[in-house]
XYZ file of C-alpha atoms in Angstrom:
434
model
C -56.078 4.727 46.174
C -57.968 6.915 43.619
C -61.070 5.351 42.132
C -61.269 7.549 39.061
C -58.785 9.173 36.711
C -61.154 12.015 35.755
C -63.937 12.093 38.341
C -65.499 15.264 36.892
C -66.312 13.429 33.648
C -66.594 9.813 34.803
C -69.127 10.747 37.488
C -70.789 13.722 35.787
C -74.549 14.056 35.872
C -76.386 12.744 32.831
C -77.566 16.306 32.134
C -74.010 17.613 32.061
C -72.845 14.781 29.814
C -75.725 15.383 27.453
C -74.946 19.092 27.268
C -71.267 18.351 26.532
C -72.159 15.749 23.904
C -74.568 18.113 22.136
C -72.024 20.912 22.015
C -69.269 18.613 20.722
C -71.624 17.005 18.187
C -72.467 20.400 16.679
C -68.759 21.225 16.449
C -67.959 17.844 14.909
C -70.648 18.035 12.225
C -69.496 21.518 11.271
C -65.871 20.329 11.055
C -66.808 17.283 8.988
C -68.829 19.384 6.563
C -66.086 21.974 6.196
C -63.036 19.712 6.030
C -64.121 16.300 4.712
C -65.496 16.277 1.138
C -66.873 12.782 1.728
C -69.189 14.045 4.497
C -70.029 17.304 2.715
C -71.278 15.300 -0.265
C -73.274 12.933 1.953
C -74.935 15.719 3.940
C -75.716 17.688 0.784
C -77.278 14.622 -0.814
C -79.479 14.188 2.278
C -80.448 17.862 2.257
C -78.934 18.349 5.707
C -77.310 21.599 6.788
C -75.023 22.132 9.754
C -77.805 23.980 11.544
C -80.062 20.924 11.414
C -77.917 19.235 14.079
C -78.419 20.986 17.403
C -78.285 18.201 19.995
C -77.894 14.455 20.514
C -81.610 14.197 19.688
C -80.658 14.966 16.076
C -78.026 12.221 15.869
C -80.248 9.805 13.936
C -80.592 12.357 11.119
C -76.924 11.877 10.240
C -75.672 9.335 7.689
C -73.891 6.139 8.694
C -70.196 5.552 8.000
C -69.018 2.019 7.143
C -65.671 0.297 6.715
C -65.975 0.375 2.928
C -65.926 4.188 3.130
C -62.342 3.944 4.414
C -61.392 1.826 1.414
C -63.176 4.087 -1.058
C -61.236 7.079 0.263
C -57.942 5.234 0.961
C -55.651 6.228 2.547
C -56.452 9.661 4.045
C -59.764 10.698 2.471
C -61.737 10.759 5.743
C -59.164 12.857 7.563
C -60.349 16.297 8.708
C -56.929 17.915 9.192
C -53.940 18.558 6.892
C -51.242 15.896 6.997
C -48.800 18.210 8.759
C -51.075 18.203 11.820
C -50.882 14.425 12.197
C -48.461 12.994 14.724
C -49.243 9.301 14.216
C -51.077 6.852 11.977
C -52.206 3.298 12.667
C -53.717 0.806 10.246
C -55.487 -2.525 10.037
C -53.700 -5.569 8.644
C -55.369 -5.151 5.262
C -55.862 -8.888 4.822
C -59.229 -8.392 3.117
C -58.262 -5.502 0.905
C -56.894 -2.033 1.420
C -55.748 -1.240 4.923
C -58.008 0.892 7.088
C -55.804 3.871 7.902
C -56.503 6.045 10.945
C -54.702 9.206 12.034
C -54.223 11.200 15.197
C -53.295 14.767 16.060
C -51.397 15.415 19.289
C -54.684 16.260 21.016
C -56.155 12.963 19.779
C -53.191 11.086 21.264
C -53.631 12.975 24.539
C -57.340 12.081 24.632
C -56.594 8.445 23.822
C -53.985 8.300 26.583
C -56.535 9.652 29.055
C -59.149 7.104 27.972
C -56.663 4.272 28.501
C -55.626 5.791 31.847
C -59.281 5.786 32.957
C -59.391 2.045 32.143
C -56.214 1.382 34.083
C -57.471 3.199 37.174
C -60.823 1.390 36.945
C -58.810 -1.864 37.072
C -57.038 -0.681 40.204
C -53.786 0.635 38.707
C -51.942 3.414 40.514
C -48.925 5.604 39.806
C -46.799 3.150 41.759
C -47.555 0.206 39.492
C -45.446 -1.500 36.853
C -47.721 -2.283 33.900
C -46.674 -5.161 31.659
C -47.922 -4.385 28.115
C -47.905 -7.590 26.063
C -50.153 -6.384 23.251
C -48.405 -6.064 19.902
C -46.737 -2.735 19.138
C -46.634 -1.200 15.640
C -49.523 -0.277 13.318
C -51.838 -2.340 15.575
C -53.340 0.005 18.177
C -53.158 -2.332 21.195
C -49.600 -1.888 22.433
C -49.101 1.845 22.031
C -52.660 2.574 23.189
C -52.137 1.036 26.619
C -48.518 2.209 26.742
C -49.440 5.893 26.530
C -52.269 5.339 29.013
C -49.774 3.964 31.532
C -47.490 6.966 31.060
C -50.440 9.372 31.313
C -51.380 7.776 34.626
C -47.821 8.213 35.817
C -47.249 4.499 36.275
C -44.353 2.591 34.692
C -44.860 0.921 31.315
C -42.993 -2.281 30.487
C -43.298 -2.473 26.666
C -42.835 -6.207 26.127
C -45.075 -6.583 23.056
C -46.132 -10.169 22.299
C -44.208 -13.455 22.066
C -41.259 -15.064 23.877
C -43.439 -16.099 26.795
C -40.688 -17.501 29.020
C -38.853 -14.201 28.817
C -42.089 -12.348 29.641
C -42.470 -14.469 32.765
C -38.893 -13.689 33.765
C -39.678 -9.976 33.379
C -42.869 -10.250 35.442
C -40.871 -11.915 38.202
C -37.740 -9.764 38.016
C -39.314 -6.357 37.336
C -42.322 -6.870 39.613
C -45.133 -6.308 37.101
C -48.444 -5.564 38.865
C -50.856 -5.205 35.936
C -50.870 -7.423 32.828
C -52.264 -6.129 29.509
C -52.709 -8.610 26.622
C -55.299 -10.719 24.826
C -57.228 -13.067 27.147
C -56.021 -16.149 25.259
C -52.417 -15.036 25.720
C -53.035 -14.564 29.445
C -54.055 -18.212 29.654
C -51.018 -19.240 27.631
C -48.844 -17.413 30.157
C -50.651 -19.322 32.932
C -50.005 -22.622 31.145
C -46.328 -21.774 30.752
C -46.139 -20.917 34.439
C -47.444 -24.384 35.292
C -44.910 -26.005 32.960
C -42.121 -24.090 34.683
C -43.434 -25.057 38.116
C -44.044 -21.436 39.120
C -46.873 -20.702 41.546
C -48.914 -17.794 40.050
C -49.678 -16.616 43.577
C -45.960 -15.932 44.000
C -46.052 -13.306 41.221
C -46.661 -9.617 41.979
C -49.531 -9.475 39.439
C -52.910 -8.488 40.886
C -54.993 -7.482 37.830
C -55.133 -7.820 34.062
C -56.730 -5.755 31.279
C -57.693 -7.989 28.391
C -59.195 -7.280 24.967
C -58.715 -7.454 21.163
C -60.674 -10.712 20.906
C -64.044 -11.995 22.151
C -64.016 -13.762 25.498
C -66.553 -15.145 27.910
C -67.319 -15.029 31.614
C -66.066 -18.619 31.798
C -62.744 -17.497 30.358
C -62.607 -14.673 32.902
C -63.033 -17.241 35.672
C -60.236 -19.376 34.200
C -57.851 -16.418 33.983
C -58.634 -15.232 37.492
C -58.157 -18.710 38.965
C -55.048 -19.617 36.996
C -53.212 -16.294 37.397
C -54.634 -15.319 40.817
C -55.664 -11.882 39.547
C -58.814 -9.917 38.702
C -59.492 -9.844 34.966
C -61.014 -6.737 33.352
C -62.390 -6.310 29.851
C -61.473 -3.375 27.608
C -62.962 -2.464 24.213
C -61.709 -0.476 21.279
C -61.467 -0.623 17.526
C -58.948 1.126 15.371
C -61.476 3.126 13.332
C -62.882 4.795 16.475
C -59.777 4.625 18.659
C -57.703 1.794 20.036
C -58.230 0.248 23.482
C -60.074 2.576 25.849
C -63.295 3.359 23.988
C -64.897 1.528 26.915
C -63.650 -0.349 29.977
C -64.779 -2.404 32.935
C -64.850 -1.166 36.505
C -64.664 -3.193 39.726
C -68.261 -4.372 39.231
C -67.295 -6.311 36.052
C -70.847 -6.001 34.718
C -70.290 -4.260 31.404
C -67.935 -1.661 29.997
C -68.324 2.081 30.675
C -68.115 4.044 27.426
C -66.128 7.272 27.463
C -69.202 9.237 26.448
C -67.511 12.605 26.467
C -65.611 11.351 23.383
C -67.919 8.770 21.769
C -71.724 8.768 21.502
C -73.002 5.170 21.304
C -76.165 3.909 19.630
C -77.631 0.463 19.119
C -79.401 -0.015 15.798
C -81.316 -2.728 14.034
C -78.656 -3.928 11.568
C -81.282 -4.613 8.913
C -83.254 -1.367 9.051
C -80.885 1.102 10.715
C -83.584 1.936 13.274
C -82.248 3.069 16.658
C -83.141 0.542 19.370
C -83.875 1.278 23.050
C -81.479 0.496 25.895
C -81.343 -3.173 26.788
C -82.043 -4.460 23.277
C -79.291 -6.199 21.347
C -78.291 -4.781 18.007
C -75.376 -3.322 16.083
C -73.122 -0.947 17.998
C -72.621 2.456 16.366
C -70.263 5.230 17.502
C -69.974 8.916 16.660
C -66.590 10.435 17.552
C -67.204 13.909 19.000
C -63.719 14.807 20.210
C -61.348 13.561 17.530
C -59.625 16.138 15.368
C -58.015 13.971 12.696
C -60.769 11.413 12.096
C -64.159 12.551 13.470
C -66.396 9.715 12.242
C -70.187 10.116 12.144
C -72.265 7.088 13.172
C -69.639 4.436 12.401
C -71.187 0.957 12.169
C -68.890 -1.371 14.103
C -70.675 -4.629 13.096
C -70.374 -5.730 16.743
C -73.589 -6.939 18.408
C -74.101 -5.556 21.916
C -76.592 -3.697 24.121
C -76.487 -0.541 26.259
C -77.478 0.069 29.869
C -77.921 3.318 31.808
C -78.610 1.551 35.101
C -76.695 3.233 37.964
C -73.386 1.532 38.684
C -72.242 1.114 42.271
C -68.724 2.168 41.234
C -70.082 5.715 41.026
C -69.469 6.240 37.315
C -72.410 7.622 35.381
C -70.996 6.676 31.967
C -73.292 4.359 30.029
C -72.299 0.681 29.901
C -72.115 -1.596 26.866
C -72.319 -5.371 27.105
C -69.569 -7.649 25.874
C -69.960 -7.979 22.075
C -71.716 -11.298 21.484
C -71.250 -11.609 17.733
C -70.918 -9.777 14.431
C -73.348 -8.712 11.732
C -70.857 -9.717 9.042
C -69.073 -13.042 8.621
C -65.793 -11.964 10.181
C -64.238 -14.333 12.717
C -61.749 -13.229 15.321
C -59.296 -16.074 15.944
C -56.432 -15.495 18.365
C -56.770 -11.756 17.760
C -56.644 -12.129 13.958
C -59.583 -11.054 11.778
C -60.484 -13.870 9.403
C -63.090 -13.767 6.635
C -64.240 -17.008 4.956
C -63.883 -15.190 1.646
C -60.121 -14.968 2.232
C -59.912 -18.747 2.494
C -62.089 -19.185 -0.554
C -59.731 -16.927 -2.521
C -56.723 -19.005 -1.435
C -58.369 -22.259 -2.539
C -59.465 -20.848 -5.871
C -56.049 -19.368 -6.546
C -54.233 -22.637 -5.784
C -56.640 -24.635 -7.926
C -55.626 -27.804 -6.067
C -59.071 -28.729 -4.781
C -62.736 -27.886 -5.330
C -63.981 -24.534 -3.964
C -66.165 -26.429 -1.458
C -64.868 -25.905 2.032
C -66.000 -25.640 5.632
C -64.378 -23.926 8.610
C -64.470 -25.347 12.125
C -63.461 -22.933 14.864
C -62.983 -24.223 18.382
C -61.391 -23.309 21.654
C -59.138 -26.057 22.997
C -57.208 -25.595 26.212
C -58.287 -21.942 26.055
C -56.677 -21.338 22.666
C -58.677 -20.745 19.493
C -58.166 -23.293 16.713
C -59.119 -23.218 13.039
C -59.661 -26.317 10.929
C -60.196 -25.857 7.189
C -61.998 -28.810 5.641
C -61.368 -28.885 1.887
C -63.247 -31.115 -0.499
C -61.297 -32.944 -3.178
C -62.557 -33.715 -6.660
C -62.984 -37.354 -7.644
C -59.869 -37.254 -9.830
C -57.807 -35.790 -6.979
C -59.063 -38.242 -4.379
C -57.554 -41.127 -6.336
C -54.098 -39.567 -6.149
C -51.298 -41.134 -4.130
C -50.821 -40.402 -0.445
C -47.775 -38.390 -1.379
C -49.841 -36.235 -3.737
C -52.475 -35.639 -1.082
C -49.815 -34.654 1.424
C -48.455 -32.189 -1.142
C -51.908 -30.625 -1.616
C -52.441 -30.353 2.133
C -49.038 -28.768 2.655
C -49.526 -26.233 -0.145
C -52.944 -25.150 1.178
C -51.651 -24.882 4.736
C -48.699 -22.764 3.659
C -50.872 -20.443 1.535
C -53.354 -19.958 4.389
C -50.550 -19.084 6.792
C -49.162 -16.574 4.320
C -52.560 -14.953 3.710
C -54.072 -15.023 7.189
C -50.947 -14.824 9.322
C -52.512 -17.669 11.271
C -51.695 -21.389 11.388
C -54.684 -23.554 10.460
C -55.206 -27.301 10.331
C -56.108 -28.496 6.836
C -58.285 -31.580 6.474
C -58.881 -33.027 2.999
C -62.279 -34.706 2.707
C -63.895 -36.982 0.145
C -65.849 -35.650 -2.849
C -69.388 -34.383 -2.125
C -69.064 -34.699 1.652
C -69.420 -30.989 2.342
C -73.090 -30.066 2.387
C -74.474 -27.887 -0.398
C -77.021 -25.145 -0.006
C -79.409 -23.543 -2.433
C -79.273 -20.375 -0.418
C -76.411 -18.817 1.468
C -73.824 -21.492 2.129
C -73.056 -22.212 5.779
C -69.292 -22.027 5.741
C -68.509 -21.880 9.434
C -69.107 -23.978 12.524
C -67.990 -22.004 15.545
C -67.881 -24.276 18.578
C -66.617 -21.561 20.879
C -69.242 -20.629 23.466
C -68.847 -16.864 23.401
């Protein structure tokens, strides 16, 4: 069984990787300056010329890119190629504003497929395997990202997308799926459904799973491995940089190897922007040095993580990143859906059925994320009839579902029971131990 998909890169010496990164960084900066007015303006304002960037040592001279830059240049303003060179676009859900639109040339798709194939091989997949892809397909990058990785490996993709769990179990049994790809919470839901159907997980042909798109813990890994009788591997990606496959776990399961020939990682102090040394936690930043359509410079992911260059016994020399342990903004990821408290505040203000005082309680019950929205009523509302209160609760619940695409529990509470703050209001209690 092969241990690597691209041994020359995955096990390259640090010197060779550094040389490749420096060469690709110079090319990328030149392409950004020439083809992306947004970057040309930024570099000019900073007094930077293309010649000022000669190696990875010069990376910190470059400006940061943030999510708002996508919105300010919506939809294609950060693209570095003409539209007729694009072969695919993906986009975020756009629940907090304009969608974040990302594009790919054919070479970008080929690179992405290889990155996903590296992750599959690291999880033990071979050309003989049937890979059950239960991530969502469509503008979301999860499904198609893994799908093309499976085909690049030469294995067989089963494009199930998400939902209809009983049918998915039938397919796993009947088709002989060996590798499962989905969110970790959905993996546990599959395990629960197996128990309800009286099916022994050990009787299934599954032997490994590749799970991502939401934060998960070592405890959750243990649950998945015990309940599905498989090994569970983490995978990381984000649509702005690339979908799943930016980094991936190997058999050691002690962090995710970053595909450094494509993405240069940094950890920065989120307050000052200062680059932090390996081992320190901070905000994860990526520079894309191989993408043609969307070569981002120093993109701030908002994810909190750390980096490690300690040798890995798997033989890969690619740097490892830790599991993200939080965010620098207030975004919550609940069952794979990005949720901002400001979205909920907008819903409440628009309905004008309650006061704008609210509190969110996020929990993980039976391995599924839950969201409770506590909404404070005004004194005049609290005296309403039970029927009126039920109407208010129903209207808020329906509006939240429509806005977030996520079912939430709504709890109406008495006037002045939600604590006030003179500073930044604490809107969220997250009981998940991530």
